[in-house]
Tab-separated table of C-alpha atoms (C1' of nucleotides) in Angstrom:
chain	number	residue	atom	x	y	z
L	5	UNK	CA	-16.411	30.399	-8.451
L	6	UNK	CA	-13.596	30.510	-10.836
L	7	UNK	CA	-13.001	26.576	-11.796
L	8	UNK	CA	-9.721	26.415	-11.810
L	9	UNK	CA	-8.920	22.693	-12.373
L	10	UNK	CA	-11.216	20.084	-13.122
L	11	UNK	CA	-10.231	16.891	-11.469
L	12	UNK	CA	-13.811	15.505	-11.259
L	13	UNK	CA	-13.239	12.953	-14.188
L	14	UNK	CA	-10.899	10.845	-11.914
L	15	UNK	CA	-13.813	11.288	-9.197
L	16	UNK	CA	-15.856	8.615	-10.941
L	17	UNK	CA	-13.295	5.559	-11.537
L	18	UNK	CA	-13.644	2.968	-8.952
L	19	UNK	CA	-10.027	1.924	-9.524
L	20	UNK	CA	-8.873	5.399	-8.424
L	21	UNK	CA	-11.138	6.048	-6.078
L	22	UNK	CA	-9.915	2.537	-4.579
L	23	UNK	CA	-6.204	3.598	-4.567
L	24	UNK	CA	-6.468	6.463	-3.183
L	25	UNK	CA	-8.663	5.325	-0.603
L	26	UNK	CA	-6.195	2.369	0.093
L	27	UNK	CA	-3.018	4.620	0.166
L	28	UNK	CA	-5.077	6.910	2.901
L	29	UNK	CA	-5.673	4.107	5.096
L	30	UNK	CA	-2.361	2.357	4.827
L	31	UNK	CA	-1.026	5.730	5.830
L	32	UNK	CA	-2.940	5.837	8.461
L	33	UNK	CA	-2.371	2.331	9.452
L	34	UNK	CA	1.620	3.214	9.268
L	35	UNK	CA	0.712	6.287	12.229
L	36	UNK	CA	-0.731	3.948	14.379
L	37	UNK	CA	1.798	1.016	14.399
L	38	UNK	CA	5.064	3.473	13.924
L	39	UNK	CA	5.666	2.447	17.810
L	40	UNK	CA	6.041	-1.229	17.186
L	41	UNK	CA	7.414	-0.804	13.608
L	42	UNK	CA	5.338	-2.826	11.697
L	43	UNK	CA	4.170	-2.567	8.580
L	44	UNK	CA	1.178	-3.633	7.283
L	45	UNK	CA	2.190	-7.282	5.671
L	46	UNK	CA	4.429	-7.852	8.572
L	47	UNK	CA	1.318	-7.193	10.633
L	48	UNK	CA	-0.872	-9.679	8.464
L	49	UNK	CA	2.078	-12.335	8.943
L	50	UNK	CA	2.314	-12.045	12.603
L	51	UNK	CA	-1.785	-12.705	12.115
L	52	UNK	CA	-1.766	-16.005	10.383
L	53	UNK	CA	1.220	-17.015	12.450
L	54	UNK	CA	-1.005	-16.734	15.359
L	55	UNK	CA	-4.044	-17.893	13.937
L	56	UNK	CA	-1.774	-20.817	12.634
L	57	UNK	CA	0.969	-22.029	14.396
L	58	UNK	CA	3.629	-24.442	12.526
L	59	UNK	CA	1.904	-23.376	9.036
L	60	UNK	CA	3.812	-23.784	5.858
L	61	UNK	CA	5.772	-20.691	4.803
L	62	UNK	CA	4.701	-21.049	1.079
L	63	UNK	CA	0.941	-21.483	2.325
L	64	UNK	CA	1.124	-18.417	4.584
L	65	UNK	CA	2.773	-16.651	1.095
L	66	UNK	CA	-0.152	-17.387	-0.921
L	67	UNK	CA	-2.694	-16.840	1.340
L	68	UNK	CA	-1.654	-13.051	1.401
L	69	UNK	CA	-1.144	-13.062	-2.011
L	70	UNK	CA	2.924	-12.706	-1.427
L	71	UNK	CA	5.208	-14.738	-4.068
L	72	UNK	CA	7.285	-17.065	-2.617
L	73	UNK	CA	10.607	-15.107	-3.568
L	74	UNK	CA	9.556	-12.119	-1.933
L	75	UNK	CA	8.339	-13.686	1.044
L	76	UNK	CA	11.437	-14.662	1.868
L	77	UNK	CA	13.081	-11.388	2.911
L	78	UNK	CA	9.874	-10.326	4.902
L	79	UNK	CA	10.262	-13.218	6.960
L	80	UNK	CA	13.944	-13.030	7.466
L	81	UNK	CA	13.304	-9.792	9.106
L	82	UNK	CA	11.003	-10.500	11.270
L	83	UNK	CA	12.777	-13.807	11.970
L	84	UNK	CA	16.027	-11.171	12.903
L	85	UNK	CA	14.547	-9.152	15.220
L	86	UNK	CA	13.090	-11.977	16.992
L	87	UNK	CA	9.546	-12.215	16.560
L	88	UNK	CA	9.009	-15.166	14.178
L	89	UNK	CA	11.305	-18.621	14.455
L	90	UNK	CA	11.132	-21.217	11.113
L	91	UNK	CA	11.206	-24.656	12.553
L	92	UNK	CA	10.768	-27.973	9.967
L	93	UNK	CA	7.658	-29.319	9.193
L	94	UNK	CA	7.022	-32.892	10.182
L	95	UNK	CA	6.935	-35.016	7.034
L	96	UNK	CA	8.566	-32.674	4.351
L	97	UNK	CA	12.399	-31.297	4.980
L	98	UNK	CA	11.616	-29.139	2.494
L	99	UNK	CA	9.155	-26.975	4.352
L	100	UNK	CA	9.673	-24.243	6.715
L	101	UNK	CA	6.864	-24.629	9.511
L	102	UNK	CA	6.298	-20.605	11.173
L	103	UNK	CA	5.998	-19.758	14.622
L	104	UNK	CA	5.476	-17.362	16.865
L	105	UNK	CA	8.163	-16.668	19.702
L	106	UNK	CA	7.135	-15.229	22.788
L	107	UNK	CA	8.141	-11.547	21.531
L	108	UNK	CA	6.381	-12.030	18.896
L	109	UNK	CA	3.419	-13.235	20.821
L	110	UNK	CA	3.426	-10.436	22.665
L	111	UNK	CA	3.817	-8.108	19.896
L	112	UNK	CA	0.731	-9.317	18.274
L	113	UNK	CA	-1.515	-8.951	20.931
L	114	UNK	CA	-0.101	-5.283	20.969
L	115	UNK	CA	-1.049	-5.132	17.207
L	116	UNK	CA	-3.917	-6.309	17.852
L	117	UNK	CA	-5.421	-3.805	20.048
L	118	UNK	CA	-3.947	-1.248	17.735
L	119	UNK	CA	-5.697	-2.657	15.131
L	120	UNK	CA	-8.807	-3.263	16.720
L	121	UNK	CA	-8.782	0.579	18.085
L	122	UNK	CA	-7.753	1.739	14.123
L	123	UNK	CA	-10.841	-0.953	12.844
L	124	UNK	CA	-13.450	0.583	15.369
L	125	UNK	CA	-12.382	3.927	13.863
L	126	UNK	CA	-12.803	3.334	10.577
L	127	UNK	CA	-15.780	1.923	10.960
L	128	UNK	CA	-17.040	5.272	12.616
L	129	UNK	CA	-15.752	6.930	9.632
L	130	UNK	CA	-18.131	4.899	7.444
L	131	UNK	CA	-21.306	5.686	9.597
L	132	UNK	CA	-21.688	2.080	11.557
L	133	UNK	CA	-21.120	-2.109	11.257
L	134	UNK	CA	-23.416	-2.156	8.758
L	135	UNK	CA	-21.856	0.223	6.322
L	136	UNK	CA	-18.886	-1.646	6.769
L	137	UNK	CA	-20.337	-5.014	5.816
L	138	UNK	CA	-21.573	-3.396	2.707
L	139	UNK	CA	-18.237	-2.260	2.088
L	140	UNK	CA	-16.635	-5.587	2.459
L	141	UNK	CA	-19.580	-7.608	0.369
L	142	UNK	CA	-18.682	-5.041	-2.341
L	143	UNK	CA	-15.306	-5.618	-2.174
L	144	UNK	CA	-15.806	-8.842	-2.302
L	145	UNK	CA	-18.080	-8.293	-5.845
L	146	UNK	CA	-15.314	-6.715	-7.430
L	147	UNK	CA	-12.233	-8.876	-6.508
L	148	UNK	CA	-13.431	-12.521	-5.527
L	149	UNK	CA	-11.512	-14.347	-2.998
L	150	UNK	CA	-9.859	-16.477	-5.335
L	151	UNK	CA	-10.316	-14.728	-8.872
I	29	UNK	CA	-13.808	-30.157	6.212
I	30	UNK	CA	-10.356	-30.369	7.899
I	31	UNK	CA	-9.752	-26.652	8.345
I	32	UNK	CA	-6.294	-26.526	7.162
I	33	UNK	CA	-4.907	-22.935	7.182
I	34	UNK	CA	-7.274	-20.359	8.997
I	35	UNK	CA	-6.812	-16.707	7.059
I	36	UNK	CA	-10.086	-15.104	8.455
I	37	UNK	CA	-8.607	-12.992	10.771
I	38	UNK	CA	-7.898	-10.723	7.570
I	39	UNK	CA	-11.102	-10.987	6.044
I	40	UNK	CA	-12.398	-8.200	8.154
I	41	UNK	CA	-9.494	-5.975	7.886
I	42	UNK	CA	-10.859	-2.744	6.029
I	43	UNK	CA	-7.323	-1.855	4.952
I	44	UNK	CA	-6.345	-5.048	4.064
I	45	UNK	CA	-9.257	-5.879	1.893
I	46	UNK	CA	-8.905	-2.465	0.280
I	47	UNK	CA	-5.214	-3.426	-0.890
I	48	UNK	CA	-6.592	-6.858	-2.462
I	49	UNK	CA	-9.473	-5.519	-4.214
I	50	UNK	CA	-7.220	-2.170	-5.571
I	51	UNK	CA	-4.676	-4.832	-6.872
I	52	UNK	CA	-6.943	-7.043	-8.464
I	53	UNK	CA	-8.805	-4.115	-10.261
I	54	UNK	CA	-5.302	-2.719	-11.189
I	55	UNK	CA	-4.477	-5.804	-12.675
I	56	UNK	CA	-7.726	-6.259	-14.763
I	57	UNK	CA	-7.121	-2.124	-15.605
I	58	UNK	CA	-3.200	-3.128	-16.792
I	59	UNK	CA	-4.810	-6.503	-19.494
I	60	UNK	CA	-7.351	-3.862	-20.770
I	61	UNK	CA	-4.912	-1.167	-21.124
I	62	UNK	CA	-1.989	-3.265	-22.321
I	63	UNK	CA	-2.076	-2.704	-26.263
I	64	UNK	CA	-2.290	1.073	-25.456
I	65	UNK	CA	0.438	0.872	-23.033
I	66	UNK	CA	-1.338	2.848	-20.476
I	67	UNK	CA	-0.572	3.013	-16.639
I	68	UNK	CA	-3.189	3.825	-14.260
I	69	UNK	CA	-1.003	7.077	-13.421
I	70	UNK	CA	-0.592	7.498	-17.053
I	71	UNK	CA	-4.371	7.201	-18.045
I	72	UNK	CA	-4.863	9.547	-15.109
I	73	UNK	CA	-2.440	12.505	-16.132
I	74	UNK	CA	-3.805	12.039	-20.235
I	75	UNK	CA	-7.411	12.678	-18.591
I	76	UNK	CA	-6.699	15.522	-16.637
I	77	UNK	CA	-4.880	17.429	-18.811
I	78	UNK	CA	-7.662	16.574	-22.195
I	79	UNK	CA	-10.183	18.011	-19.246
I	80	UNK	CA	-7.460	21.105	-18.696
I	81	UNK	CA	-5.590	22.108	-21.268
I	82	UNK	CA	-2.823	24.540	-20.714
I	83	UNK	CA	-2.999	23.543	-16.532
I	84	UNK	CA	-0.111	23.951	-14.604
I	85	UNK	CA	2.163	20.900	-13.949
I	86	UNK	CA	2.443	21.029	-10.210
I	87	UNK	CA	-1.773	21.560	-9.674
I	88	UNK	CA	-2.245	18.615	-12.270
I	89	UNK	CA	0.368	16.697	-10.057
I	90	UNK	CA	-1.022	17.337	-6.613
I	91	UNK	CA	-4.646	16.800	-7.780
I	92	UNK	CA	-3.533	13.043	-8.560
I	93	UNK	CA	-1.889	12.850	-5.167
I	94	UNK	CA	1.540	12.558	-6.935
I	95	UNK	CA	4.506	14.378	-5.516
I	96	UNK	CA	6.353	17.150	-8.275
I	97	UNK	CA	9.431	15.199	-7.974
I	98	UNK	CA	7.628	12.142	-9.303
I	99	UNK	CA	5.454	13.572	-11.545
I	100	UNK	CA	8.852	14.952	-13.196
I	101	UNK	CA	9.713	11.377	-14.890
I	102	UNK	CA	5.620	10.822	-15.847
I	103	UNK	CA	5.206	13.453	-17.708
I	104	UNK	CA	8.631	13.065	-19.349
I	105	UNK	CA	7.825	9.600	-20.594
I	106	UNK	CA	4.478	10.993	-22.194
I	107	UNK	CA	6.411	13.988	-23.925
I	108	UNK	CA	8.674	11.352	-25.168
I	109	UNK	CA	6.258	9.014	-26.827
I	110	UNK	CA	4.711	12.486	-28.701
I	111	UNK	CA	1.182	12.036	-26.604
I	112	UNK	CA	1.774	15.426	-24.249
I	113	UNK	CA	3.877	18.637	-24.757
I	114	UNK	CA	5.098	21.383	-22.325
I	115	UNK	CA	4.913	25.051	-22.771
I	116	UNK	CA	5.015	27.728	-21.168
I	117	UNK	CA	2.470	29.510	-18.794
I	118	UNK	CA	1.553	32.672	-19.917
I	119	UNK	CA	2.881	35.050	-16.644
I	120	UNK	CA	5.087	32.817	-15.220
I	121	UNK	CA	8.005	31.487	-16.587
I	122	UNK	CA	8.930	28.957	-13.860
I	123	UNK	CA	5.214	26.907	-14.580
I	124	UNK	CA	4.910	24.570	-17.469
I	125	UNK	CA	1.654	24.633	-19.148
I	126	UNK	CA	0.671	20.848	-20.089
I	127	UNK	CA	-0.981	20.037	-23.144
I	128	UNK	CA	-2.246	17.005	-25.336
I	129	UNK	CA	-0.455	16.385	-28.521
I	130	UNK	CA	-2.840	15.040	-31.779
I	131	UNK	CA	-1.735	11.719	-30.850
I	132	UNK	CA	-2.103	12.306	-27.133
I	133	UNK	CA	-6.106	13.161	-28.071
I	134	UNK	CA	-6.730	9.878	-29.970
I	135	UNK	CA	-5.060	7.892	-27.204
I	136	UNK	CA	-7.400	9.760	-24.617
I	137	UNK	CA	-10.267	8.944	-27.227
I	138	UNK	CA	-9.103	5.612	-27.434
I	139	UNK	CA	-8.508	4.963	-23.513
I	140	UNK	CA	-11.987	6.804	-22.625
I	141	UNK	CA	-13.316	3.967	-24.773
I	142	UNK	CA	-11.929	1.357	-22.998
I	143	UNK	CA	-12.174	2.721	-19.396
I	144	UNK	CA	-15.967	2.974	-20.037
I	145	UNK	CA	-16.044	-0.411	-20.915
I	146	UNK	CA	-14.173	-1.631	-17.775
I	147	UNK	CA	-15.862	0.669	-15.291
I	148	UNK	CA	-19.695	-0.975	-16.653
I	149	UNK	CA	-18.126	-4.395	-16.065
I	150	UNK	CA	-16.855	-2.999	-12.499
I	151	UNK	CA	-20.899	-1.927	-12.081
I	152	UNK	CA	-21.842	-4.835	-13.092
I	153	UNK	CA	-20.017	-7.009	-10.775
I	154	UNK	CA	-21.183	-4.612	-7.763
I	155	UNK	CA	-24.562	-5.265	-8.586
I	156	UNK	CA	-25.849	-1.750	-10.377
I	157	UNK	CA	-25.289	2.145	-10.105
I	158	UNK	CA	-26.701	2.267	-6.894
I	159	UNK	CA	-23.958	0.028	-5.531
I	160	UNK	CA	-21.223	1.687	-7.418
I	161	UNK	CA	-22.569	4.940	-6.012
I	162	UNK	CA	-22.577	3.526	-2.322
I	163	UNK	CA	-18.706	2.150	-2.773
I	164	UNK	CA	-17.659	5.358	-3.574
I	165	UNK	CA	-19.684	7.019	-0.639
I	166	UNK	CA	-18.216	4.613	1.681
I	167	UNK	CA	-14.591	5.476	0.187
I	168	UNK	CA	-15.204	8.925	0.490
I	169	UNK	CA	-16.126	8.635	4.224
I	170	UNK	CA	-13.117	6.517	4.519
I	171	UNK	CA	-10.714	8.958	2.940
I	172	UNK	CA	-12.051	12.453	2.318
I	173	UNK	CA	-10.791	14.668	-0.814
I	174	UNK	CA	-8.765	17.136	1.250
I	175	UNK	CA	-7.423	14.670	4.098
O	6	DT	C1'	9.819	-34.569	-12.758
O	7	DA	C1'	7.569	-31.630	-9.274
O	8	DT	C1'	7.954	-28.712	-5.356
O	9	DT	C1'	10.022	-25.528	-1.480
O	10	DG	C1'	12.498	-22.126	0.081
O	11	DT	C1'	15.942	-19.442	-1.555
O	12	DT	C1'	19.241	-16.080	-4.382
O	13	DA	C1'	19.652	-12.427	-8.023
O	14	DT	C1'	17.986	-9.384	-10.472
O	15	DA	C1'	14.754	-6.010	-12.626
O	16	DC	C1'	11.002	-2.329	-12.708
O	17	DT	C1'	7.337	0.185	-10.400
O	18	DC	C1'	6.536	3.255	-7.062
O	19	DT	C1'	7.226	6.808	-3.313
O	20	DA	C1'	9.692	9.566	-0.529
O	21	DT	C1'	13.551	12.944	0.919
O	22	DA	C1'	16.905	16.690	0.009
O	23	DA	C1'	19.169	19.969	-2.622
O	24	DC	C1'	19.689	22.511	-6.751
O	25	DT	C1'	18.003	26.458	-10.627
O	26	DA	C1'	15.820	29.661	-12.600
O	27	DT	C1'	12.523	32.832	-11.681
O	28	DA	C1'	9.197	35.120	-8.523
H	21	DT	C1'	12.528	34.856	0.695
H	22	DA	C1'	9.302	31.533	-1.705
H	23	DT	C1'	7.601	28.452	-5.728
H	24	DA	C1'	7.865	25.385	-9.883
H	25	DG	C1'	10.563	22.503	-11.775
H	26	DT	C1'	14.132	19.025	-12.123
H	27	DT	C1'	17.739	16.018	-10.376
H	28	DA	C1'	19.544	12.482	-7.283
H	29	DT	C1'	18.559	8.751	-4.480
H	30	DA	C1'	16.841	5.879	-1.490
H	31	DG	C1'	13.093	2.694	0.058
H	32	DA	C1'	9.436	-0.427	-0.365
H	33	DG	C1'	6.506	-3.720	-3.347
H	34	DT	C1'	6.065	-6.720	-7.024
H	35	DA	C1'	7.972	-9.672	-10.947
H	36	DT	C1'	10.753	-13.568	-12.939
H	37	DA	C1'	14.486	-16.972	-13.693
H	38	DA	C1'	17.309	-19.881	-11.948
H	39	DC	C1'	19.463	-22.689	-8.628
H	40	DA	C1'	20.165	-26.909	-4.272
H	41	DA	C1'	17.621	-29.710	-1.373
H	42	DT	C1'	14.003	-32.897	-1.159
H	43	DA	C1'	9.723	-35.211	-2.868
DNA sequence: TATTGTTATACTCTATAACTATA
DNA sequence: TATAGTTATAGAGTATAACAATA
């Protein structure tokens, strides 16, 4: 047992462990979503537009913690691919109202199937639904929703 | 209770929640380490060199999950600031042996103090040491060390 | 005046290919 | 030949400042 390299100091650092775990989970996500060519942020945008058709662009960006300026390129990419459409918000000509196109609706249906399977896989790794809930509870304590 | 925007779909997505929590914790880290001008990766490098003086550059990079090519600029930055030094590995003229300079040792001592205080803060948020251990256990199940 | 979407820009992090000097 | 460090480069993600149209 020749102790060649001791990396144990970082093993107890919560931020470091969060970073590594998040990177790993995102890499798995990327593999599963490669066929749909959807990145995590793109999936989240489609999902929230599906749940909030006609929602305001800035509201959606803020909900995801994405700066307005950075959201522009993201939504434009989805628009160009024909997955989303930007309409006018009734009563405010400045604001964009976001919608899924039929292609976008078909995509989110597929994406949800993949995501649900991935989520089941993660829950299995964690040891069950109780453990998943425990994880989410702890993450919430660490980083409260509006903090 | 006018339900204006429903972002609940993402609340149960483990990857998304990990991402948000990690970003939040890193932001807190940045605030606390602003005075030392150390980013998370830089702190982790100093810590592991302190624990493994003379260690090989590639070994350290691999332990942190950083690609060799990207590690070059990182270690050079610490070198230029006089915190680390690159010597020769005995028996292999290709490899670099990494050390902390006296300034680097002083910095890691300060950094550890800040980090330990931050960790105590996180443990308090989580609800105790048992909850911290539970979180790390769950993260490990999700993303095994060598996976 | 303030807000919405936008542009421009810069900085960090990450990924790949290719070079060099050693092994 | 294979490996360690390096260079160059490109792609994402994120941050700020400023602008036009609208409120």
